C-alpha cells in the first residue's frame, strides 16, 4: 500500500482555504463484470480517436460525390447550419475565456476534465449552468460526436454507472422533489467527483500544479475575443494530443519492464526528461489521454471506471465578480 501523503497546496492562481478530505494517493481502474454473451456486442476496432473536443464541432463539412448539382435548398440549409455552428462555437469560446479570467480556480477545474475526473457544475440559474457546461465541454477530451460524455442537466440521482459515460455534468439547484436525492448522490460519490458550485463560487477537487494546463488556460493572456481564444485552444489541444500519441506509441515505452524494476519508471522518466511533463499532475493528464487512445485502438471491451484517490480541497474564488 502506498504511504499516506500530506499535501501542502500553494496554487499560483487561487487560495486553498481548507482541506476537505485527506486520502491515500491511489489509482483504480475498474471494469464491471460482463457476461460472455455481451462480448459479441462490443464495438470493433475503430479509427484513431480525436481527442480535441473543439474538433467535434468543427466548421468542416463532409462532401459526398454526386453527379447531380446541389439544389438551392440544400445550399441554404448547409449554409444555415454552418453559420449556427460557428456562432455557437464563438459564444462557447468567449464563455470559456471568461471562466478563466473570472475564476481563480479555473486551472484546477480543467485539470479534472483533462485527467478523467468527472466535473459537476451546480447552480441556481439553470441557463448559467447550461452555458458554463457548454463552454467547459471545449476542454473535455473525446466527448463523442454526439456529446455523450456531457450531461447538461441532471434530473435524477447520480448512479455509479453514470460515471462510466458522463465526465461533465450540470445540475440546476431548483426546489424540485428530486433535488434532495441528487444532492445525496453527490455526497455519496464525492470522493470520485469535482464539484463546482456557482452560487457559492467554490470548487471542491484535488489541487493542480504543473505546466501543461497553463499553456491553454492562462487567465492573464491578452486574448479578449472568443474566436481568437478558440483558435488558441485548438492549437494547444492539438499539441497536447500529439504528445499523447508520442507517449502511446513510442517504442521505448512499449518495452517490457525489467524484472524487479519500478513499474512505470521508464514512462515517467521519458515524460519528465523530455519536458513533456513537469509534475505528477501533468503525468496524470498524459496517462488519461494515452489510455483514451489505447481504448480506441483496442476497440473491444467494457467501459472502464477509473478513479484517482487524492486529497480533496475546497478552493474559493478570490477574483472579484466584475473582473
Short mmCIF file of C-alpha atoms in Angstrom, two decimals:
data_model
loop_
_atom_site.label_atom_id
_atom_site.label_comp_id
_atom_site.label_asym_id
_atom_site.label_seq_id
_atom_site.Cartn_x
_atom_site.Cartn_y
_atom_site.Cartn_z
CA UNK A 1 0.00 0.00 0.00
CA UNK A 2 1.28 3.47 -0.77
CA UNK A 3 2.24 5.75 2.08
CA UNK A 4 -0.20 8.38 3.17
CA UNK A 5 0.60 11.66 1.51
CA UNK A 6 0.33 15.04 3.17
CA UNK A 7 -0.48 17.64 0.55
CA UNK A 8 0.56 21.23 1.06
CA UNK A 9 -1.08 23.05 -1.84
CA UNK A 10 0.00 26.55 -2.81
CA UNK A 11 -1.56 27.08 -6.24
CA UNK A 12 -0.49 30.19 -8.09
CA UNK A 13 -3.96 31.34 -9.06
CA UNK A 14 -6.17 30.51 -6.09
CA UNK A 15 -6.14 30.07 -2.35
CA UNK A 16 -6.89 26.74 -0.75
CA UNK A 17 -8.91 27.65 2.33
CA UNK A 18 -9.33 24.26 3.93
CA UNK A 19 -8.68 20.60 3.34
CA UNK A 20 -11.93 18.71 2.92
CA UNK A 21 -10.61 15.17 2.85
CA UNK A 22 -7.20 13.51 3.09
CA UNK A 23 -6.91 10.12 1.43
CA UNK A 24 -4.26 7.85 0.01
CA UNK A 25 -2.89 8.67 -3.42
CA UNK A 26 -4.27 5.60 -5.13
CA UNK A 27 -5.28 4.96 -8.74
CA UNK A 28 -8.01 2.47 -9.55
CA UNK A 29 -9.27 1.21 -12.92
CA UNK A 30 -12.48 -0.79 -12.64
CA UNK A 31 -14.43 -2.60 -15.36
CA UNK A 32 -17.84 -4.05 -14.47
CA UNK A 33 -18.42 -7.79 -14.77
CA UNK A 34 -19.66 -8.69 -18.25
CA UNK A 35 -21.39 -11.84 -19.45
CA UNK A 36 -19.74 -13.72 -22.30
CA UNK A 37 -22.81 -13.16 -24.45
CA UNK A 38 -22.18 -9.42 -24.35
CA UNK A 39 -18.70 -9.67 -25.83
CA UNK A 40 -20.02 -10.03 -29.38
CA UNK A 41 -21.90 -6.76 -28.98
CA UNK A 42 -18.78 -4.75 -28.21
CA UNK A 43 -17.70 -2.40 -30.93
CA UNK A 44 -14.92 -3.48 -33.31
CA UNK A 45 -11.59 -1.65 -33.51
CA UNK A 46 -12.12 1.93 -34.63
CA UNK A 47 -10.20 4.63 -36.38
CA UNK A 48 -7.82 6.80 -34.30
CA UNK A 49 -9.50 8.81 -31.58
CA UNK A 50 -9.94 12.54 -31.93
CA UNK A 51 -9.03 13.98 -28.55
CA UNK A 52 -9.96 17.53 -29.48
CA UNK A 53 -13.39 18.44 -28.20
CA UNK A 54 -13.37 21.63 -30.25
CA UNK A 55 -12.82 19.46 -33.31
CA UNK A 56 -16.12 17.70 -32.70
CA UNK A 57 -17.87 20.94 -33.62
CA UNK A 58 -15.54 21.81 -36.46
CA UNK A 59 -16.57 24.02 -39.34
CA UNK A 60 -15.53 21.27 -41.75
CA UNK A 61 -18.40 19.52 -43.53
CA UNK A 62 -18.44 16.16 -45.24
CA UNK A 63 -18.57 16.15 -49.03
CA UNK A 64 -20.09 13.20 -50.88
CA UNK A 65 -19.65 12.70 -54.59
CA UNK A 66 -22.73 13.10 -56.76
CA UNK A 67 -23.44 13.51 -60.44
CA UNK A 68 -26.25 15.95 -59.66
CA UNK A 69 -25.53 19.53 -58.63
CA UNK A 70 -26.74 20.51 -55.14
CA UNK A 71 -30.13 22.12 -55.06
CA UNK A 72 -30.56 25.72 -53.83
CA UNK A 73 -32.46 24.37 -50.82
CA UNK A 74 -29.53 22.15 -49.81
CA UNK A 75 -27.14 25.07 -50.11
CA UNK A 76 -29.36 27.24 -47.91
CA UNK A 77 -29.71 24.56 -45.20
CA UNK A 78 -25.99 23.77 -45.24
CA UNK A 79 -25.06 27.44 -45.01
CA UNK A 80 -27.54 28.00 -42.18
CA UNK A 81 -26.21 25.04 -40.16
CA UNK A 82 -22.63 26.15 -40.70
CA UNK A 83 -23.47 29.68 -39.56
CA UNK A 84 -25.22 28.44 -36.40
CA UNK A 85 -22.29 26.13 -35.63
CA UNK A 86 -19.73 28.92 -35.96
CA UNK A 87 -21.85 31.26 -33.86
CA UNK A 88 -22.26 28.63 -31.12
CA UNK A 89 -18.52 27.93 -31.08
CA UNK A 90 -17.69 31.64 -30.80
CA UNK A 91 -20.05 32.02 -27.85
CA UNK A 92 -18.68 28.91 -26.15
CA UNK A 93 -15.12 30.15 -26.69
CA UNK A 94 -15.95 33.53 -25.16
CA UNK A 95 -17.62 31.91 -22.13
CA UNK A 96 -14.62 29.62 -21.68
CA UNK A 97 -12.31 32.65 -21.77
CA UNK A 98 -14.47 34.45 -19.21
CA UNK A 99 -14.38 31.39 -16.97
CA UNK A 100 -10.59 31.52 -16.96
CA UNK A 101 -10.45 35.24 -16.25
CA UNK A 102 -13.22 35.32 -13.62
CA UNK A 103 -12.34 32.24 -11.54
CA UNK A 104 -9.07 31.83 -9.70
CA UNK A 105 -9.56 28.05 -9.52
CA UNK A 106 -10.04 27.61 -13.28
CA UNK A 107 -6.88 25.56 -13.81
CA UNK A 108 -7.89 23.10 -11.08
CA UNK A 109 -11.23 22.58 -12.86
CA UNK A 110 -9.58 21.99 -16.23
CA UNK A 111 -7.16 19.55 -14.60
CA UNK A 112 -10.15 17.45 -13.53
CA UNK A 113 -11.56 17.42 -17.07
CA UNK A 114 -8.22 16.56 -18.68
CA UNK A 115 -7.34 13.83 -16.16
CA UNK A 116 -10.67 12.00 -16.28
CA UNK A 117 -12.27 13.11 -13.00
CA UNK A 118 -15.97 13.90 -13.62
CA UNK A 119 -16.79 17.58 -13.03
CA UNK A 120 -20.22 18.55 -11.70
CA UNK A 121 -21.43 22.14 -12.19
CA UNK A 122 -24.29 23.13 -9.88
CA UNK A 123 -26.12 26.44 -9.55
CA UNK A 124 -29.49 28.12 -9.06
CA UNK A 125 -29.52 29.71 -12.53
CA UNK A 126 -30.28 26.91 -15.00
CA UNK A 127 -29.32 29.00 -18.02
CA UNK A 128 -25.95 29.88 -16.48
CA UNK A 129 -25.28 26.23 -15.63
CA UNK A 130 -26.03 25.10 -19.18
CA UNK A 131 -23.88 27.83 -20.72
CA UNK A 132 -20.91 27.02 -18.49
CA UNK A 133 -21.23 23.29 -19.19
CA UNK A 134 -21.25 24.10 -22.91
CA UNK A 135 -18.13 26.24 -22.51
CA UNK A 136 -16.25 23.68 -20.39
CA UNK A 137 -17.05 20.95 -22.91
CA UNK A 138 -14.46 22.58 -25.18
CA UNK A 139 -11.77 21.25 -22.81
CA UNK A 140 -13.25 17.75 -22.48
CA UNK A 141 -11.16 15.04 -24.20
CA UNK A 142 -13.13 12.74 -26.52
CA UNK A 143 -16.66 13.97 -25.73
CA UNK A 144 -18.03 11.85 -28.58
CA UNK A 145 -19.62 13.04 -31.83
CA UNK A 146 -23.00 13.36 -30.10
CA UNK A 147 -21.60 14.77 -26.85
CA UNK A 148 -22.42 11.59 -24.93
CA UNK A 149 -19.81 12.39 -22.26
CA UNK A 150 -21.68 15.59 -21.34
CA UNK A 151 -24.92 15.71 -19.33
CA UNK A 152 -26.09 19.31 -19.47
CA UNK A 153 -28.90 18.88 -16.94
CA UNK A 154 -29.13 16.02 -14.45
CA UNK A 155 -32.72 15.41 -13.30
CA UNK A 156 -32.32 12.18 -11.30
CA UNK A 157 -29.98 10.89 -8.62
CA UNK A 158 -26.49 10.13 -9.88
CA UNK A 159 -25.64 6.44 -10.16
CA UNK A 160 -22.17 4.94 -10.05
CA UNK A 161 -22.68 3.52 -13.55
CA UNK A 162 -23.33 7.05 -14.85
CA UNK A 163 -19.67 7.81 -14.26
CA UNK A 164 -18.84 5.25 -16.96
CA UNK A 165 -20.26 7.70 -19.50
CA UNK A 166 -20.55 11.24 -18.15
CA UNK A 167 -17.46 13.32 -17.37
CA UNK A 168 -19.15 16.75 -17.33
CA UNK A 169 -22.48 17.14 -15.56
CA UNK A 170 -24.75 20.13 -14.95
CA UNK A 171 -27.26 20.34 -12.09
CA UNK A 172 -29.91 23.02 -11.60
CA UNK A 173 -30.40 23.77 -7.90
CA UNK A 174 -34.20 24.14 -8.01
CA UNK A 175 -36.96 23.47 -5.44
CA UNK A 176 -37.85 20.19 -7.17
CA UNK A 177 -38.65 16.95 -5.39
CA UNK A 178 -35.66 15.21 -6.98
CA UNK A 179 -33.06 17.73 -5.78
CA UNK A 180 -32.66 16.09 -2.36
CA UNK A 181 -31.85 12.71 -3.88
CA UNK A 182 -29.47 14.33 -6.38
CA UNK A 183 -27.57 16.13 -3.61
CA UNK A 184 -27.44 12.93 -1.58
CA UNK A 185 -25.91 11.07 -4.53
CA UNK A 186 -23.29 13.83 -4.90
CA UNK A 187 -22.33 13.35 -1.26
CA UNK A 188 -22.14 9.59 -1.70
CA UNK A 189 -19.79 9.81 -4.71
CA UNK A 190 -17.97 12.98 -3.72
CA UNK A 191 -14.59 11.22 -3.50
CA UNK A 192 -14.83 10.44 -7.22
CA UNK A 193 -16.09 13.86 -8.38
CA UNK A 194 -15.12 17.50 -8.63
CA UNK A 195 -17.90 19.88 -7.58
CA UNK A 196 -18.12 23.43 -8.95
CA UNK A 197 -20.74 25.48 -7.08
CA UNK A 198 -21.67 28.63 -8.99
CA UNK A 199 -23.73 30.07 -6.13
CA UNK A 200 -21.01 29.65 -3.51
CA UNK A 201 -18.21 30.36 -6.04
CA UNK A 202 -16.25 27.34 -4.83
CA UNK A 203 -14.62 24.28 -6.37
CA UNK A 204 -14.04 21.08 -4.42
CA UNK A 205 -11.38 18.93 -6.10
CA UNK A 206 -7.71 17.90 -5.92
CA UNK A 207 -5.24 20.74 -6.43
CA UNK A 208 -3.23 21.10 -9.62
CA UNK A 209 0.36 22.13 -10.14
CA UNK A 210 2.28 21.82 -13.38
CA UNK A 211 2.77 23.39 -16.80
CA UNK A 212 0.52 21.55 -19.26
CA UNK A 213 -2.72 23.31 -18.41
CA UNK A 214 -1.16 26.75 -18.04
CA UNK A 215 -0.35 26.75 -21.75
CA UNK A 216 -4.00 26.53 -22.77
CA UNK A 217 -5.61 28.27 -19.78
CA UNK A 218 -3.59 31.37 -18.94
CA UNK A 219 -6.01 33.86 -17.32
CA UNK A 220 -3.52 36.68 -17.81
CA UNK A 221 -3.22 36.33 -21.57
CA UNK A 222 -4.07 39.30 -23.74
CA UNK A 223 -6.77 37.40 -25.63
CA UNK A 224 -10.16 39.10 -25.44
CA UNK A 225 -12.14 37.64 -28.37
CA UNK A 226 -13.95 34.32 -28.19
CA UNK A 227 -12.94 33.17 -31.68
CA UNK A 228 -9.31 34.11 -31.02
CA UNK A 229 -9.23 32.07 -27.83
CA UNK A 230 -10.96 29.19 -29.61
CA UNK A 231 -8.17 29.08 -32.20
CA UNK A 232 -5.55 29.28 -29.43
CA UNK A 233 -7.25 26.45 -27.54
CA UNK A 234 -7.46 24.31 -30.66
CA UNK A 235 -3.73 24.80 -31.26
CA UNK A 236 -2.85 23.87 -27.66
CA UNK A 237 -5.09 20.79 -27.67
CA UNK A 238 -3.56 19.66 -30.96
CA UNK A 239 -0.08 19.89 -29.44
CA UNK A 240 -1.28 18.00 -26.35
CA UNK A 241 -2.83 15.27 -28.50
CA UNK A 242 0.43 14.94 -30.44
CA UNK A 243 2.34 14.48 -27.18
CA UNK A 244 -0.16 11.83 -26.06
CA UNK A 245 0.26 9.97 -29.36
CA UNK A 246 4.04 10.11 -28.97
CA UNK A 247 3.85 8.66 -25.47
CA UNK A 248 1.35 5.99 -26.51
CA UNK A 249 3.24 4.60 -29.49
CA UNK A 250 6.86 5.35 -28.61
CA UNK A 251 8.73 2.01 -28.91
CA UNK A 252 10.86 2.80 -25.85
CA UNK A 253 7.74 2.85 -23.70
CA UNK A 254 6.45 -0.45 -25.07
CA UNK A 255 9.47 -2.49 -23.93
CA UNK A 256 8.69 -4.88 -21.05
CA UNK A 257 9.94 -3.65 -17.70
CA UNK A 258 12.96 -5.34 -16.24
CA UNK A 259 12.40 -7.93 -13.55
CA UNK A 260 12.21 -6.27 -10.17
CA UNK A 261 12.18 -2.84 -11.75
CA UNK A 262 9.90 0.00 -10.85
CA UNK A 263 6.76 -0.44 -12.94
CA UNK A 264 6.11 2.71 -14.96
CA UNK A 265 9.51 4.25 -14.21
CA UNK A 266 10.59 4.30 -17.88
CA UNK A 267 7.45 6.11 -18.95
CA UNK A 268 7.72 8.62 -16.12
CA UNK A 269 11.39 9.34 -16.84
CA UNK A 270 10.64 9.74 -20.55
CA UNK A 271 7.86 12.26 -19.93
CA UNK A 272 9.80 14.26 -17.35
CA UNK A 273 13.20 14.28 -19.05
CA UNK A 274 11.78 15.26 -22.43
CA UNK A 275 9.98 18.20 -20.83
CA UNK A 276 6.54 16.90 -21.78
CA UNK A 277 5.51 16.97 -18.11
CA UNK A 278 6.84 18.87 -15.11
CA UNK A 279 4.80 17.36 -12.27
CA UNK A 280 2.84 14.31 -11.16
CA UNK A 281 -0.36 16.12 -12.12
CA UNK A 282 0.89 16.55 -15.68
CA UNK A 283 1.66 12.83 -15.76
CA UNK A 284 -1.93 12.05 -14.76
CA UNK A 285 -3.20 14.13 -17.69
CA UNK A 286 -0.91 12.36 -20.15
CA UNK A 287 -1.78 8.92 -18.76
CA UNK A 288 -5.50 9.60 -19.17
CA UNK A 289 -5.09 10.81 -22.76
CA UNK A 290 -2.90 7.82 -23.59
CA UNK A 291 -5.49 5.46 -22.11
CA UNK A 292 -8.20 7.04 -24.29
CA UNK A 293 -6.09 6.41 -27.38
CA UNK A 294 -5.36 2.81 -26.34
CA UNK A 295 -9.04 2.14 -25.67
CA UNK A 296 -9.97 3.48 -29.07
CA UNK A 297 -7.42 1.36 -30.91
CA UNK A 298 -8.18 -1.77 -28.86
CA UNK A 299 -11.78 -1.36 -29.94
CA UNK A 300 -13.24 -4.08 -27.75
CA UNK A 301 -14.02 -4.23 -24.06
CA UNK A 302 -16.43 -2.83 -21.48
CA UNK A 303 -16.20 0.81 -20.39
CA UNK A 304 -13.65 1.39 -17.64
CA UNK A 305 -14.39 3.26 -14.45
CA UNK A 306 -11.16 4.90 -13.28
CA UNK A 307 -10.60 6.85 -10.09
CA UNK A 308 -7.67 8.65 -8.54
CA UNK A 309 -7.94 8.95 -4.78
CA UNK A 310 -6.28 12.22 -3.84
CA UNK A 311 -6.64 14.78 -1.09
CA UNK A 312 -9.65 16.99 -1.80
CA UNK A 313 -9.50 20.73 -1.22
CA UNK A 314 -12.12 23.45 -1.21
CA UNK A 315 -10.96 26.28 -3.48
CA UNK A 316 -12.70 29.63 -3.09
CA UNK A 317 -12.76 32.12 -5.91
CA UNK A 318 -10.52 35.04 -4.97
CA UNK A 319 -11.26 37.09 -8.08
CA UNK A 320 -13.82 39.88 -7.95
CA UNK A 321 -17.11 39.20 -9.72
CA UNK A 322 -16.63 42.02 -12.22
CA UNK A 323 -13.08 41.10 -13.17
#
